[in-house]
mmCIF file of C-alpha atoms in Angstrom:
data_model
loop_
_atom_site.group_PDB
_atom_site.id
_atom_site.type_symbol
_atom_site.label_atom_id
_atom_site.label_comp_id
_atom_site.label_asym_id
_atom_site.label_seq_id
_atom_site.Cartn_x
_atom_site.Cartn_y
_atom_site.Cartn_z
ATOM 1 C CA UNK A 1 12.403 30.807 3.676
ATOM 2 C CA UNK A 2 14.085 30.796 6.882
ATOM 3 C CA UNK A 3 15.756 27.313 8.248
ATOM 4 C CA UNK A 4 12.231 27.029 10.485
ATOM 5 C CA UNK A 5 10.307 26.739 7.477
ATOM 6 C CA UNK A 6 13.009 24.427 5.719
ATOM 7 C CA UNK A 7 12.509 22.003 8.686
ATOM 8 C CA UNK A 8 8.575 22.064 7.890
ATOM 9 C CA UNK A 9 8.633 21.374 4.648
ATOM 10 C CA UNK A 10 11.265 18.639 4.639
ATOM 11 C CA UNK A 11 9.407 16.532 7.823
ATOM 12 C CA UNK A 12 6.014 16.723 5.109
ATOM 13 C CA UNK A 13 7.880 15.802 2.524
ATOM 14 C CA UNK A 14 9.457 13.081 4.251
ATOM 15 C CA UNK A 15 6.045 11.608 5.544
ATOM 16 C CA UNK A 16 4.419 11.572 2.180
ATOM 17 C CA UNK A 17 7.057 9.351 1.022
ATOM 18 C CA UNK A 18 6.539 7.330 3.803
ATOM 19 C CA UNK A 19 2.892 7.249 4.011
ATOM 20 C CA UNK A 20 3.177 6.643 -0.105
ATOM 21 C CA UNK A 21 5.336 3.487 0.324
ATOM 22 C CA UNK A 22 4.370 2.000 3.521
ATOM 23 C CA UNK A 23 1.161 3.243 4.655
ATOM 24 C CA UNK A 24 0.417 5.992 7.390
ATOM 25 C CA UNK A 25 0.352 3.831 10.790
ATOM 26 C CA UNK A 26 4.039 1.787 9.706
ATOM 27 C CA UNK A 27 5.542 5.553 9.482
ATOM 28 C CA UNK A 28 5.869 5.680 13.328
ATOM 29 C CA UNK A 29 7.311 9.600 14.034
ATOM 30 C CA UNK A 30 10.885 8.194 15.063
ATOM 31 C CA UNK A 31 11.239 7.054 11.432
ATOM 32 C CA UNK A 32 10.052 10.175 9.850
ATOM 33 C CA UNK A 33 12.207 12.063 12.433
ATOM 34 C CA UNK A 34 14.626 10.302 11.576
ATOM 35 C CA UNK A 35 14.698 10.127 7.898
ATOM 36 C CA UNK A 36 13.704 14.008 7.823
ATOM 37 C CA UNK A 37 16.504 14.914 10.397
ATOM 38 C CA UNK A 38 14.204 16.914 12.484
ATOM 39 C CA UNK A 39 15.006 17.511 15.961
ATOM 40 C CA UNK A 40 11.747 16.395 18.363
ATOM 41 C CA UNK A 41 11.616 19.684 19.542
ATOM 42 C CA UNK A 42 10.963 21.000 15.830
ATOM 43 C CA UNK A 43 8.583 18.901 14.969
ATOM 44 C CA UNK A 44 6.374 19.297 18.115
ATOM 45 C CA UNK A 45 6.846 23.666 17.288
ATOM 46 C CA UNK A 46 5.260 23.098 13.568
ATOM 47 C CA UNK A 47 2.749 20.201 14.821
ATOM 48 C CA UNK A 48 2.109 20.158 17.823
ATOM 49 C CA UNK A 49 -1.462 18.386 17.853
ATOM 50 C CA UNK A 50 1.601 15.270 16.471
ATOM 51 C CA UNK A 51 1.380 13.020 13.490
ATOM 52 C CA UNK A 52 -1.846 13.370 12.751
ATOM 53 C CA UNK A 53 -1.535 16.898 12.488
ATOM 54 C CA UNK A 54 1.408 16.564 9.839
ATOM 55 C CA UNK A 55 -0.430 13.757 8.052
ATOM 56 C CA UNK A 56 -3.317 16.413 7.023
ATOM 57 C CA UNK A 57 -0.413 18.929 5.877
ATOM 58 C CA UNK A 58 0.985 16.112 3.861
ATOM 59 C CA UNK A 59 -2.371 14.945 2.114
ATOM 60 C CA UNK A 60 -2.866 18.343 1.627
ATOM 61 C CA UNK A 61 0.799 19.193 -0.044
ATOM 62 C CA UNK A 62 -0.262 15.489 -2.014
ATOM 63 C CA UNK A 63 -3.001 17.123 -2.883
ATOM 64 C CA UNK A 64 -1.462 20.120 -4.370
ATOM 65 C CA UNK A 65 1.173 18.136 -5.880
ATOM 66 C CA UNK A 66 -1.120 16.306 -7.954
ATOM 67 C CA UNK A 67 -3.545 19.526 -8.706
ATOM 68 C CA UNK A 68 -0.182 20.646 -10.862
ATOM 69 C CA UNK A 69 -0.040 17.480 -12.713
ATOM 70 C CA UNK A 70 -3.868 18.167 -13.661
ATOM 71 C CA UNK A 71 -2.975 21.648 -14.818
ATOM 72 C CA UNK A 72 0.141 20.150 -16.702
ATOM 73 C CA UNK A 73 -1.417 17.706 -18.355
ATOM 74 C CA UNK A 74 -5.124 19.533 -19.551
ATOM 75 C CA UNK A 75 -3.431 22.872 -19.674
ATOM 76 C CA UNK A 76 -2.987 23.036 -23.267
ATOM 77 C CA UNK A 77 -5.139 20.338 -24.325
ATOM 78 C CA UNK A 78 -7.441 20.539 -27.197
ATOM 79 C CA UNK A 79 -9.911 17.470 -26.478
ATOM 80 C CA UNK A 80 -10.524 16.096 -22.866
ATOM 81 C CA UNK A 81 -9.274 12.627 -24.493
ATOM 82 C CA UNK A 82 -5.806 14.030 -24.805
ATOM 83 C CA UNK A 83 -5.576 15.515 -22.011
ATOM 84 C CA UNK A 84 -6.672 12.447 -19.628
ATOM 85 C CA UNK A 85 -4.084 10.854 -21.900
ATOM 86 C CA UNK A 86 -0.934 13.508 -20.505
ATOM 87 C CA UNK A 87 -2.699 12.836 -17.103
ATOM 88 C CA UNK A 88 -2.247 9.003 -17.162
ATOM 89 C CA UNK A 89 1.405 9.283 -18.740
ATOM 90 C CA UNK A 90 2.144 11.754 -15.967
ATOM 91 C CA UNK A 91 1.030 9.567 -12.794
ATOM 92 C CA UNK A 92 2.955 6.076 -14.548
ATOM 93 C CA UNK A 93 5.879 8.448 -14.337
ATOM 94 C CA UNK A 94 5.789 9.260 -11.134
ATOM 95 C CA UNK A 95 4.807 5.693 -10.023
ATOM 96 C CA UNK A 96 7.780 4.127 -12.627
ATOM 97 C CA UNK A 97 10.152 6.914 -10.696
ATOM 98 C CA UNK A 98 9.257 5.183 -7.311
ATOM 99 C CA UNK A 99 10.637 1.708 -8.515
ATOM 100 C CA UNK A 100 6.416 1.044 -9.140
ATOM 101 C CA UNK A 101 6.829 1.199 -5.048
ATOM 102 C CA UNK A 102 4.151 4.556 -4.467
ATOM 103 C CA UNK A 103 0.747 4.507 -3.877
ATOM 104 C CA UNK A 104 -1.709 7.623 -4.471
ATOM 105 C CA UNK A 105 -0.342 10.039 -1.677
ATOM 106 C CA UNK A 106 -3.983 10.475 -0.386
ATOM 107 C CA UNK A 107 -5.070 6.928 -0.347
ATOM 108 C CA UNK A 108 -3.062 5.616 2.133
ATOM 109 C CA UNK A 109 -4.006 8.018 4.787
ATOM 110 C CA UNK A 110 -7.721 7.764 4.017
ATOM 111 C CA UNK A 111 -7.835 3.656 4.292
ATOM 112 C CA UNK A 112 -6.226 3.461 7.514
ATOM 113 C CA UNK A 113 -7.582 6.615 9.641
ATOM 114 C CA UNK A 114 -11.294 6.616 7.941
ATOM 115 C CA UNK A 115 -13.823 6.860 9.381
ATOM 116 C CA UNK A 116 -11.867 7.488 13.032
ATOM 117 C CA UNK A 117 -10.114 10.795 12.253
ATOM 118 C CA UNK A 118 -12.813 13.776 11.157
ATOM 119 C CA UNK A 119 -9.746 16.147 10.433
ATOM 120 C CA UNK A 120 -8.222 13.730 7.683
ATOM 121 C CA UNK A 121 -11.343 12.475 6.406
ATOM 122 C CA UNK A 122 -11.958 16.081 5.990
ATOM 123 C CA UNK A 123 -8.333 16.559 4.183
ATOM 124 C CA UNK A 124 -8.718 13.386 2.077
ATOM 125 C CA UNK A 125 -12.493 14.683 0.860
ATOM 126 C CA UNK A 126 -11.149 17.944 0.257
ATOM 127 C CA UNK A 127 -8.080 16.953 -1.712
ATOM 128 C CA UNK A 128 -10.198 14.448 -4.088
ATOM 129 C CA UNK A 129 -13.279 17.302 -4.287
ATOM 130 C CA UNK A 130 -10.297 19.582 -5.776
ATOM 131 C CA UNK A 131 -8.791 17.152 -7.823
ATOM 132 C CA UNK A 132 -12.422 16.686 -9.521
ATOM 133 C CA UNK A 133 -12.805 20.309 -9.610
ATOM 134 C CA UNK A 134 -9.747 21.107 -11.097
ATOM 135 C CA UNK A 135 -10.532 18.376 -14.107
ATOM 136 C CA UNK A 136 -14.138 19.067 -14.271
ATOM 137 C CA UNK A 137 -12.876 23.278 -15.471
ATOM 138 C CA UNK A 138 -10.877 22.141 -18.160
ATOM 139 C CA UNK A 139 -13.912 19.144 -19.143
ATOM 140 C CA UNK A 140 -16.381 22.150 -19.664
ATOM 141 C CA UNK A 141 -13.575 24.177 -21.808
ATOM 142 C CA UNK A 142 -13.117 21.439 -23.838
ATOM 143 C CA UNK A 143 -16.078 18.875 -24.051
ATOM 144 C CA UNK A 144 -19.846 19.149 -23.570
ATOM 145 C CA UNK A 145 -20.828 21.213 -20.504
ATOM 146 C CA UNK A 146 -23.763 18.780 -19.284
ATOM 147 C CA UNK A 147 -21.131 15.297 -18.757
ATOM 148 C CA UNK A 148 -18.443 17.464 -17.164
ATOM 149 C CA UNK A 149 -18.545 16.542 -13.844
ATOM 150 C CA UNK A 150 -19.411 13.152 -14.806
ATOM 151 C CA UNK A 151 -16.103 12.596 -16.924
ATOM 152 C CA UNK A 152 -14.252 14.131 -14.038
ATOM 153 C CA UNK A 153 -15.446 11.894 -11.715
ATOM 154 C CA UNK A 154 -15.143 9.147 -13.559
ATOM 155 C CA UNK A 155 -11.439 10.289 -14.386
ATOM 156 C CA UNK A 156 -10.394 10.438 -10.818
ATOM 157 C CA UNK A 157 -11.853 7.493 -9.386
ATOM 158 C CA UNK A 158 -10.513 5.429 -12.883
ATOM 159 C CA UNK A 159 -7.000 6.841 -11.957
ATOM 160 C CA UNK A 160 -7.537 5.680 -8.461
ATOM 161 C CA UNK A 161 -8.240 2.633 -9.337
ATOM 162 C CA UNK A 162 -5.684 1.952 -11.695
ATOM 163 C CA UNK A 163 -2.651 3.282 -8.812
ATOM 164 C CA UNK A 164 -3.932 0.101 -6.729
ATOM 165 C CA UNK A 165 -4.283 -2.379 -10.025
ATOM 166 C CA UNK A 166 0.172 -0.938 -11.057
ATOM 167 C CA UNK A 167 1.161 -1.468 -7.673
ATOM 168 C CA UNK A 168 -0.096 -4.946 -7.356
ATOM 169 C CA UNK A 169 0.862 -5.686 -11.284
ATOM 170 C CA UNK A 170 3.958 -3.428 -11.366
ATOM 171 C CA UNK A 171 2.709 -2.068 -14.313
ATOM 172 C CA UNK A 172 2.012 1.057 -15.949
ATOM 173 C CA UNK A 173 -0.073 -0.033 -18.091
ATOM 174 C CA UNK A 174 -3.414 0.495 -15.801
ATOM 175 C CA UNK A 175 -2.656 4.043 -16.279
ATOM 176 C CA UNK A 176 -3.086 4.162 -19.573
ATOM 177 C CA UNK A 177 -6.250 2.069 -19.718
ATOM 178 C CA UNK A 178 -8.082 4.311 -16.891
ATOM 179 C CA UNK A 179 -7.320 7.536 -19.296
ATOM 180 C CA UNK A 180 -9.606 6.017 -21.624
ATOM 181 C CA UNK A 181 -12.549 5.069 -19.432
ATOM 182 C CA UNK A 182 -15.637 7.361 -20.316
ATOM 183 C CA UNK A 183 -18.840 7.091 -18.388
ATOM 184 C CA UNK A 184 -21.407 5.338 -21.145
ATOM 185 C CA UNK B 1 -16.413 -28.977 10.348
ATOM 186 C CA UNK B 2 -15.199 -29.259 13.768
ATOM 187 C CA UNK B 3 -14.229 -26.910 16.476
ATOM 188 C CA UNK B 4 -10.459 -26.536 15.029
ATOM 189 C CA UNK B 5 -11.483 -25.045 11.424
ATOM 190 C CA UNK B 6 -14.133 -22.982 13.120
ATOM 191 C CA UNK B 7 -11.330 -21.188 15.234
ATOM 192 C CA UNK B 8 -9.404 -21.117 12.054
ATOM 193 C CA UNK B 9 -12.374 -19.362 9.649
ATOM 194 C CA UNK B 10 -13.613 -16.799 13.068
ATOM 195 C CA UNK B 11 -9.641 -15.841 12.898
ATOM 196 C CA UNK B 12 -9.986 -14.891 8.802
ATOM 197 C CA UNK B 13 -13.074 -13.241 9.123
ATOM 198 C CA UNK B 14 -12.139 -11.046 12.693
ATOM 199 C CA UNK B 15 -9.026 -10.214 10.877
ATOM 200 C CA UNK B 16 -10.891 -8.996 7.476
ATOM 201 C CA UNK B 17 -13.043 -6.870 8.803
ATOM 202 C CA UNK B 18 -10.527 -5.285 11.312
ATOM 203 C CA UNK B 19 -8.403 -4.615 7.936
ATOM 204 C CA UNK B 20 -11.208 -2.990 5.983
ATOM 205 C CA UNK B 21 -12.204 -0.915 8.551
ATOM 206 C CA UNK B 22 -8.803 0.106 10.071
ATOM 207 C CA UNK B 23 -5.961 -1.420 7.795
ATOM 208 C CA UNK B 24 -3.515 -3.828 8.289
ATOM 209 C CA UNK B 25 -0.845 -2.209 10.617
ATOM 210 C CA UNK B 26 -3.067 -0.370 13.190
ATOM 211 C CA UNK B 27 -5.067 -4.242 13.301
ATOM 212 C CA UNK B 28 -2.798 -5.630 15.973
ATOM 213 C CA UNK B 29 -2.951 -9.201 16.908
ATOM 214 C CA UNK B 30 -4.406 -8.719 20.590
ATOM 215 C CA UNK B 31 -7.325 -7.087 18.722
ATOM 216 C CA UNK B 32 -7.716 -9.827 16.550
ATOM 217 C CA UNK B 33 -7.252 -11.827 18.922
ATOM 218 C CA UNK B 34 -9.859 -10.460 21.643
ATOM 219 C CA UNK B 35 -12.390 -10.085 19.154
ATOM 220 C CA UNK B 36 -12.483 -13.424 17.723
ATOM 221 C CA UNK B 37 -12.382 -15.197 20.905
ATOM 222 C CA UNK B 38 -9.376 -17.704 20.158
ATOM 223 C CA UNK B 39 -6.606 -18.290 22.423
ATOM 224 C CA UNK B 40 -2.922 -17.252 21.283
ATOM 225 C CA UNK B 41 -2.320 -21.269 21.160
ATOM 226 C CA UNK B 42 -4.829 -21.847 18.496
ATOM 227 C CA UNK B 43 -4.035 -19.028 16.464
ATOM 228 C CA UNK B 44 -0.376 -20.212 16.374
ATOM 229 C CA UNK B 45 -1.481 -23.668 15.390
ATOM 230 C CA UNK B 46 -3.523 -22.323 12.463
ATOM 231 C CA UNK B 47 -1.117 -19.561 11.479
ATOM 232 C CA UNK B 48 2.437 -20.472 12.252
ATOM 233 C CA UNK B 49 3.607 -18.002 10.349
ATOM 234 C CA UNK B 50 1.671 -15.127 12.330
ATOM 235 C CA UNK B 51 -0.314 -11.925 10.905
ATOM 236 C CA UNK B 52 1.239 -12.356 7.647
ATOM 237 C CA UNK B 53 -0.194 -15.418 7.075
ATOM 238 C CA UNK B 54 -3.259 -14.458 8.515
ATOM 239 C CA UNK B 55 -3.455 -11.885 6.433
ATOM 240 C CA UNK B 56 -2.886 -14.025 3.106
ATOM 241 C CA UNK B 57 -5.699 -16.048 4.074
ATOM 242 C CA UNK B 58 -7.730 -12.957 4.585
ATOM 243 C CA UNK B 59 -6.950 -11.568 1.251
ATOM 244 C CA UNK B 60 -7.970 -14.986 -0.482
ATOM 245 C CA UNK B 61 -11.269 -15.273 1.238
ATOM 246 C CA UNK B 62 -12.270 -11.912 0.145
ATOM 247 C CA UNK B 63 -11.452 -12.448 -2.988
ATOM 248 C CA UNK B 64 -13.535 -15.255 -2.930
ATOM 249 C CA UNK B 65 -16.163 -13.293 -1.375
ATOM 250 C CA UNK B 66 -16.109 -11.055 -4.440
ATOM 251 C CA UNK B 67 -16.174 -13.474 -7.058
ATOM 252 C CA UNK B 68 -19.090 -14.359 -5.357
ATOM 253 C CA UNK B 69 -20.534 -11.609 -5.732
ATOM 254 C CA UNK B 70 -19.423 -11.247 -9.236
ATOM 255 C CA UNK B 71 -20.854 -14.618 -10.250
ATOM 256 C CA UNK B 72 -24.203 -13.422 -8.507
ATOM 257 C CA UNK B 73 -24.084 -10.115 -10.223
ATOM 258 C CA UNK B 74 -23.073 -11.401 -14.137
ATOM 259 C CA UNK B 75 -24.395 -14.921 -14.268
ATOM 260 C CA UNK B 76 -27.710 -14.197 -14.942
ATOM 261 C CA UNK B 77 -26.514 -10.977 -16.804
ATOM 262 C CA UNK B 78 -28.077 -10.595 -20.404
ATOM 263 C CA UNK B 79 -25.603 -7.762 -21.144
ATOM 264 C CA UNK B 80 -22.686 -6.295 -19.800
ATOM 265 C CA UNK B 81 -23.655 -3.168 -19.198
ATOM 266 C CA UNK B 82 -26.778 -5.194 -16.846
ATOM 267 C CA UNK B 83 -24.440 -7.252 -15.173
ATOM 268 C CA UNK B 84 -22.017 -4.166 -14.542
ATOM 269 C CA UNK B 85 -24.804 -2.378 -12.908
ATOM 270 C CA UNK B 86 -25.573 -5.573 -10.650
ATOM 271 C CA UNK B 87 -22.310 -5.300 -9.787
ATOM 272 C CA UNK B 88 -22.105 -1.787 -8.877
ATOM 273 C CA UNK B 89 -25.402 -2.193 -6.538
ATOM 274 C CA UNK B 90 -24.307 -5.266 -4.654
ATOM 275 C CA UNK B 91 -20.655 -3.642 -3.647
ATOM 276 C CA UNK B 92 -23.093 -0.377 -2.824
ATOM 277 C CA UNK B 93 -25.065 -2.261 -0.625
ATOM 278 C CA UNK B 94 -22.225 -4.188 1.150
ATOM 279 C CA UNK B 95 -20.236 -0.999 1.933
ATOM 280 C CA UNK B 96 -23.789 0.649 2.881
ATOM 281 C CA UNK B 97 -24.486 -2.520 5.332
ATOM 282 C CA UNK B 98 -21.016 -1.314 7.079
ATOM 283 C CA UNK B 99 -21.906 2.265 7.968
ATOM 284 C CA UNK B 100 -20.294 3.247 5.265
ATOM 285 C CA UNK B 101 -16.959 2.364 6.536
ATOM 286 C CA UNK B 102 -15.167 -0.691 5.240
ATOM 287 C CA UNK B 103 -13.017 -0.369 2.332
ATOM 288 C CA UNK B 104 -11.792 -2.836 -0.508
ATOM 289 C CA UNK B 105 -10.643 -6.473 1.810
ATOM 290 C CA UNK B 106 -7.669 -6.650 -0.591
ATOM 291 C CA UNK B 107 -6.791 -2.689 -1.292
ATOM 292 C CA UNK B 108 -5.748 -2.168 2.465
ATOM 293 C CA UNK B 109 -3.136 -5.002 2.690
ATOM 294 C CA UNK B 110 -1.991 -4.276 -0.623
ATOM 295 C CA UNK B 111 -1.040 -0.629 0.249
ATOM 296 C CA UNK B 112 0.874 -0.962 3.796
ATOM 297 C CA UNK B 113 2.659 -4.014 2.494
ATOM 298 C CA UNK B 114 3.936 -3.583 -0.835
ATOM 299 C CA UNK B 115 6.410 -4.538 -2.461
ATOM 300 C CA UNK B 116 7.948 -5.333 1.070
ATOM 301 C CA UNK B 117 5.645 -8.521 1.989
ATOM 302 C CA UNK B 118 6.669 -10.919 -1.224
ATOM 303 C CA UNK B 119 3.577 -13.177 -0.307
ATOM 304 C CA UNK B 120 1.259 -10.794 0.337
ATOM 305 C CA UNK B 121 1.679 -8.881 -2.832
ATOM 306 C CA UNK B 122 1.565 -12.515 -4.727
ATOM 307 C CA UNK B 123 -1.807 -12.671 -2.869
ATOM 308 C CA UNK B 124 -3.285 -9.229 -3.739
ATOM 309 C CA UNK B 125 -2.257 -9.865 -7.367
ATOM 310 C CA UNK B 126 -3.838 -13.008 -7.699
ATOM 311 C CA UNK B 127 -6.965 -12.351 -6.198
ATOM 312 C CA UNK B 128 -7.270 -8.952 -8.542
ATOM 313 C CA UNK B 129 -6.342 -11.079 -11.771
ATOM 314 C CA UNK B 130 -9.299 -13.451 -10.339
ATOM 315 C CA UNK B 131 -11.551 -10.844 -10.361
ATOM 316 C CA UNK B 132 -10.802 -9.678 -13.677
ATOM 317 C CA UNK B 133 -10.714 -12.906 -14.903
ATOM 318 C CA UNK B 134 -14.128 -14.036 -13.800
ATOM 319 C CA UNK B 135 -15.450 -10.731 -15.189
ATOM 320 C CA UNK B 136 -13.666 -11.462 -18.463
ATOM 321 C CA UNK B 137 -15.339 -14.894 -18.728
ATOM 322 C CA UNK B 138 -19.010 -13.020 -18.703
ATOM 323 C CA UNK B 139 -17.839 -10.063 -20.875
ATOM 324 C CA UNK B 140 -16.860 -12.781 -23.721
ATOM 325 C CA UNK B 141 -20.121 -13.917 -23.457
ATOM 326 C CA UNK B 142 -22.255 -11.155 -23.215
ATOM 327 C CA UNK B 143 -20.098 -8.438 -25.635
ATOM 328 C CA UNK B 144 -17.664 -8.792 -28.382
ATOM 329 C CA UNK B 145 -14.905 -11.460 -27.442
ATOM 330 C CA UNK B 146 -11.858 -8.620 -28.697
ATOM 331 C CA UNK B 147 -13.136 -5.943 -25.798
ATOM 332 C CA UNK B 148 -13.463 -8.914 -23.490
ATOM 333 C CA UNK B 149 -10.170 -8.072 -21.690
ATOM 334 C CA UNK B 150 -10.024 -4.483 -21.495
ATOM 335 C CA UNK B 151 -13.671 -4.272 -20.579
ATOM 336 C CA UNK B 152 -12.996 -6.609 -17.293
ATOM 337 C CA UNK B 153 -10.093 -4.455 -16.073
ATOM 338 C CA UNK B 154 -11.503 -1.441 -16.354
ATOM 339 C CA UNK B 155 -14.579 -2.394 -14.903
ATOM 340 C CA UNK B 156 -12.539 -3.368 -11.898
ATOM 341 C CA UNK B 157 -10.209 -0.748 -11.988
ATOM 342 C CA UNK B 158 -13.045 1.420 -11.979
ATOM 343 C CA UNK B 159 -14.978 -0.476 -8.981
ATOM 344 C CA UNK B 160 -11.565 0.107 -6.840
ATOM 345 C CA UNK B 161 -11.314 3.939 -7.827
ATOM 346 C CA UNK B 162 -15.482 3.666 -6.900
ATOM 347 C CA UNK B 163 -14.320 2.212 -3.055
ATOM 348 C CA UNK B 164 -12.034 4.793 -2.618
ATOM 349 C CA UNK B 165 -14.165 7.967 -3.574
ATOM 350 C CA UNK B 166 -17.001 6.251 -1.825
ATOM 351 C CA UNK B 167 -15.432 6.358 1.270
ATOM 352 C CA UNK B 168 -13.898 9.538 0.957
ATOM 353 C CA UNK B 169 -17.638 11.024 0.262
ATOM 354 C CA UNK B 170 -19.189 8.581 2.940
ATOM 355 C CA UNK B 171 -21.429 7.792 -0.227
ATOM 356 C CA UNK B 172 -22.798 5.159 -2.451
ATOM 357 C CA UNK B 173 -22.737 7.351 -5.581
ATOM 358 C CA UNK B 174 -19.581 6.375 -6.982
ATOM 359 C CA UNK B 175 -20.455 2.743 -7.454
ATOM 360 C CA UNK B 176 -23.374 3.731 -9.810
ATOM 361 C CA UNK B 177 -20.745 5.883 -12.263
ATOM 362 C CA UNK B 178 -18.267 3.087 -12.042
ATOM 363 C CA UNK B 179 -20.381 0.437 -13.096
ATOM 364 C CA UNK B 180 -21.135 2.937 -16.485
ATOM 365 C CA UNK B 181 -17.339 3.301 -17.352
ATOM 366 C CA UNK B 182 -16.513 1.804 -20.255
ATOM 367 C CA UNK B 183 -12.982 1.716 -22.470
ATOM 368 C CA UNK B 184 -13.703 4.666 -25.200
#
């Protein structure tokens, strides 16, 4: 990767973190300049429709980040149970990492520019479509093929639920409650 | 109640919408402001403390809103798994009411200000443990009193996951799965 691409990567990085910790419209683009190093000039060459522009690259990178913890975690399971177990001991380490300070990287964008921005709406209903996707594979491998999208979506939404409930508790512990949830 | 607490209660409910719909950040106070109709004079005699304390105030009357509607939902409940349902339909119909477009009252301050607002996270947190509480008090009744606990938060948890996805999908489907998950 050439120092162009470097620059790219770093300024999504960057505003993830941000958008993570303080929510999308506190992240003005001076602070994620500014925190990223990025010259103006740079940023407006890789995003030139502006922050909105870099927010979809960053749900979508958010997106992908979490897609890996799916694969990590149901990979080599042998029952869904176990592996919506890995899944929930993943995200509480990431979120214990953050100083219990990180939100679900896709959230925060979606509260605060949904319904007014079509291009992340768009990005955030992608992302969560593939997360469900990605667990609803390894539910058919491994459980009845009938409830698999049901357990999938039931996974995702009880993960995304328990992100809000740690952050407000500082706990982990919602985590490892919402790996457990099962529709009845 | 006279002309003063009516300012004061237009002010909490301008400001809770404008946060569901749009979050807390991009809700400036000239917005809440113009669309409630008070003067900066009276806000500043209600809320000395500014947005922030606006804001509190927000969170705790839609928490209150939502016990209501978990007291409407459970009271009559014969079994959890009825009242849970109720539940589900009633949050359905309230997000359907807004075009599909408001989120959670509490989940949008929550995000863009913790951990940095001290009171604001004290008032997210308390108005979740309310919920959970009130649900709690029903699950005793209706189901074993050992699951009470767990059966409450995830029911909530799941209900908060449900918002998001909901939104994301511009849909009323999630609420229906999340009032069937259950602790397995």
């Amino acid at each position: 990767m050439g120092r162009s691409s470097n620059a790219r990567a770093r300024l999504i990085e960057i505003a993830g973190q941000l958008f993570q910790r303080q929510g999308y419209h506190a992240s003005g683009l001076n602070q994620i300049l500014g925190e990223s190093g990025a010259p103006k000039g740079s940023f407006y060459y890789h995003f030139p429709d502006g922050k909105e522009q870099l927010a979809e690259a960053s749900v979508r990178a958010a997106g992908e980040a979490v897609e890996r913890i799916i694969e990590k975690a149901f990979g080599r399971a042998r029952s869904f149970g176990s592996g919506a177990e890995r899944f929930g001991a993943l995200l509480a380490d990431w979120f214990e990492e953050s100083g219990f300070a990180a939100g679900c990287p896709v959230t925060s964008v979606l509260l605060e520019t949904t319904p007014q921005s079509a291009p992340l709406l768009a990005a955030c209903r992608a992302v969560f479509d593939a997360w469900i996707g990605h667990v609803e594979v390894h539910a058919s491998r491994l459980d009845e093929g009938a409830r698999a999208r049901e357990l999938a979506l039931g996974l995702i939404m009880a993960m995304e639920g328990a992100w809000l409930l740690a952050r407000a508790q500082r706990s982990t512990a919602p985590f490892r409650l919402a790996a457990r949830l099962r529709p009845a």
